[in-house]
Structure formats: C-alpha cells, structure tokens
Short mmCIF file of C-alpha atoms in Angstrom, two decimals:
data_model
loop_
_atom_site.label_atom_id
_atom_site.label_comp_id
_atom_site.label_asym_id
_atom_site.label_seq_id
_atom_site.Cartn_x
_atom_site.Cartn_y
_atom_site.Cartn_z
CA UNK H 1 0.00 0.00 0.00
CA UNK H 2 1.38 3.50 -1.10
CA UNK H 3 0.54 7.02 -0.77
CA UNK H 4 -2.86 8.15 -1.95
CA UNK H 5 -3.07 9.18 -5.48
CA UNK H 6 -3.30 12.83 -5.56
CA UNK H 7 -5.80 12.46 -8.49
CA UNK H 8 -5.65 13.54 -12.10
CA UNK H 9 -6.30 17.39 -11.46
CA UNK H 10 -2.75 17.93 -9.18
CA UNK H 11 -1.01 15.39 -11.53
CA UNK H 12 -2.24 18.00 -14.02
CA UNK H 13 -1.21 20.76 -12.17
CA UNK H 14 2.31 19.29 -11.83
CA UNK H 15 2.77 18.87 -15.40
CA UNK H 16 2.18 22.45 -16.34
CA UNK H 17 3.97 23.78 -13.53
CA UNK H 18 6.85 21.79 -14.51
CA UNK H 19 6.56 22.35 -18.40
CA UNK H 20 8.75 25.63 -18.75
CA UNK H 21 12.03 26.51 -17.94
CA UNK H 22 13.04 22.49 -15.46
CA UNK H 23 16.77 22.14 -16.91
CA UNK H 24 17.45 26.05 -16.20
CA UNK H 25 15.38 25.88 -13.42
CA UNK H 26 16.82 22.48 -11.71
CA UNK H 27 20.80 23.99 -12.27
CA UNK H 28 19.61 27.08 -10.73
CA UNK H 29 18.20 25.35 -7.64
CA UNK H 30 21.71 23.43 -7.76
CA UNK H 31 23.61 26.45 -7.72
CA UNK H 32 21.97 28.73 -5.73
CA UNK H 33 19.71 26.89 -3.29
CA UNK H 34 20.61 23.75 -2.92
CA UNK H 35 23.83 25.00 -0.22
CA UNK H 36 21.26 25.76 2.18
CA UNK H 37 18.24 23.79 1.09
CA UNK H 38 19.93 20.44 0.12
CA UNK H 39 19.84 18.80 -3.42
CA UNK H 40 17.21 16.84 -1.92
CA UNK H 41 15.14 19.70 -0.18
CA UNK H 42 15.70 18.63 3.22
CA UNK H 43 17.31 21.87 4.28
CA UNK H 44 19.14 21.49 7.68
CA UNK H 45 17.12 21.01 10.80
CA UNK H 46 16.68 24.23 12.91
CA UNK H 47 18.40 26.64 10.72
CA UNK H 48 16.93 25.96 6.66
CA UNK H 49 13.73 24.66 6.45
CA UNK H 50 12.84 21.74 4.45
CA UNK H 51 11.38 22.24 1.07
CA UNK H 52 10.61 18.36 0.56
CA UNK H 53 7.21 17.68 1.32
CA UNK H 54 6.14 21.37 2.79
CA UNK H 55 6.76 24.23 0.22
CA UNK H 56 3.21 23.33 -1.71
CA UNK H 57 1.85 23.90 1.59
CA UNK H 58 3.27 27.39 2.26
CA UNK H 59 2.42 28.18 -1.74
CA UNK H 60 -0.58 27.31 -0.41
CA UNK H 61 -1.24 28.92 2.55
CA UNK H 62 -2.76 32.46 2.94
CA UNK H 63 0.12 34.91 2.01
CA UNK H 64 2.10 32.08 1.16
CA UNK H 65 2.94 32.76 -2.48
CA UNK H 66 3.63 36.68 -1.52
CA UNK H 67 6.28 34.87 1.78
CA UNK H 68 8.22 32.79 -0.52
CA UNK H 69 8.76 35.53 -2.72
CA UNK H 70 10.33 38.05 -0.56
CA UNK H 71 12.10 35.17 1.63
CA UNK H 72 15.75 37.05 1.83
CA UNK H 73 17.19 34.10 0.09
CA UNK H 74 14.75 34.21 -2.68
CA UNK H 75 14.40 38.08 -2.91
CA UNK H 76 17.76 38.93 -2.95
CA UNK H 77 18.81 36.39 -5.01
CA UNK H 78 21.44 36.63 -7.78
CA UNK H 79 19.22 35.39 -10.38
CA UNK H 80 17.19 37.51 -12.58
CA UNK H 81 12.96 37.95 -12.40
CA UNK H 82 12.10 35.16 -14.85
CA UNK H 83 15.12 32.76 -13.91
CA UNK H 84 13.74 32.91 -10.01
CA UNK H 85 10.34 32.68 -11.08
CA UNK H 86 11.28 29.54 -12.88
CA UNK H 87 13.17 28.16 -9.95
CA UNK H 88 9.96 28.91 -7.57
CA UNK H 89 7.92 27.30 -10.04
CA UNK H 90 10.15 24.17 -10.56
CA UNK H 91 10.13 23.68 -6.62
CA UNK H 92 6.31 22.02 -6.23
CA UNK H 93 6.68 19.33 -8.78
CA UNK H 94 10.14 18.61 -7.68
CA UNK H 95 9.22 18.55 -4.19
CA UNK H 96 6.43 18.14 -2.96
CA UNK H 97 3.56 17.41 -6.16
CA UNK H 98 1.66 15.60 -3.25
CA UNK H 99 0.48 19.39 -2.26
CA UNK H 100 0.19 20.80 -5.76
CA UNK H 101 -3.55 22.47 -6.04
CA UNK H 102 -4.85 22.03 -9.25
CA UNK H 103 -5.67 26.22 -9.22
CA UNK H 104 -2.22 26.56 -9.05
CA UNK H 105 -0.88 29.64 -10.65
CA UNK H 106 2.92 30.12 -12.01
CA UNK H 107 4.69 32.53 -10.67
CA UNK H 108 5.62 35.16 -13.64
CA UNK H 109 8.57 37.42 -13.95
CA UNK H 110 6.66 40.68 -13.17
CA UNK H 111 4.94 39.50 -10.42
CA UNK H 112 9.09 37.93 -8.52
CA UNK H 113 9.89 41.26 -9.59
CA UNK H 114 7.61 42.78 -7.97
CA UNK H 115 7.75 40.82 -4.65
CA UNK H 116 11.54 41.26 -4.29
CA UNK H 117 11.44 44.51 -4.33
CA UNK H 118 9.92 44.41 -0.84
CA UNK H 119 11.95 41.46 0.74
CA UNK H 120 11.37 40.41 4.26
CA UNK H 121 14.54 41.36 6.84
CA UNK H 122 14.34 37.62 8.56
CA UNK H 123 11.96 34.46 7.16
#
C-alpha cells in the first residue's frame, strides 16, 4: 500500500507547472539553493527549512505565495525575475507534487519582480 493518489487534477497541475524553464530551473536550484536547502530539499534542521514535502503547503497557505517571494534568500537572489520565477515554479513538482492544487498559478517574472522589491529582513 502506497501514498494516496493525488488524483488527475494535481497530476495535471504538476505537469504544467513543470513544463517551462526544469533544466534552467533544476541547475539554478543546484547552484543557488541547494547550499542551504539540500539537493534533496531537506534543508538542515533548525536553521533551513525543508522544502521536501512542505513548500506546496506554504504556496498554499494564505500569504504564502507573496512569503516565498520576498524570503531574503529568494528576494535577494542573484538570479534575474524570470530565472527565479522559474526556480519557484520548478520547486512544487520537484518537491512536494503531493500538495500541488490544481488552481495553481505560475509565478511570472513581473509579479518575482515585484515581490523582491519588498523582501522580508528575517523568514
């Protein structure tokens, strides 16, 4: 016995959430994020939070796309608008498509752009 199916509308969802930019994306993770966050997303216990199996749930929350896009790390990132908007949008199907709504919305370069300009002082 496995996990649930998440059903055909988040299996959706993870497909076009995945379809643009996942080999630019998946690098940028690697060369950016990954330090902190782990190639696997498990982050480091009491200092980075995980992203495996928990960042679909933050996207999800109330606030929660505007928080993960002026997180410190994310906001003042190196990485232009649309390359961090594909990275954000890479991060549900890589890591947790168990919590992918199916009204998910991509994040698009204007709107990171906009976010980051406003980024938090401390997650």
């Amino acid at each position: 016995m496995g996990e649930p199916d998440p059903g055909p509308q988040r299996h959706a969802a993870a497909t076009v959430v995945a379809a643009e930019g996942s080999n630019r994306a998946s690098i940028n993770f690697s060369l950016n994020c990954a330090g902190c966050h782990r190639e696997d997303g498990t982050g480091k216990a009491g200092l980075v939070p995980a992203l495996a199996g928990s960042i679909g749930q933050v996207f999800s929350a109330p606030g929660g796309r505007e928080y993960v896009g002026r997180i410190p790390g994310v906001a003042n990132s190196f990485l232009d608008d649309q390359e961090l908007s594909d990275v954000l949008n890479w991060l549900l199907p890589r890591f947790d498509v168990q919590h992918v709504r199916a009204d998910f919305r991509r994040y698009t370069a204007d709107e990171v752009g906009r976010l980051r300009k406003s980024p938090m002082s401390d997650a």
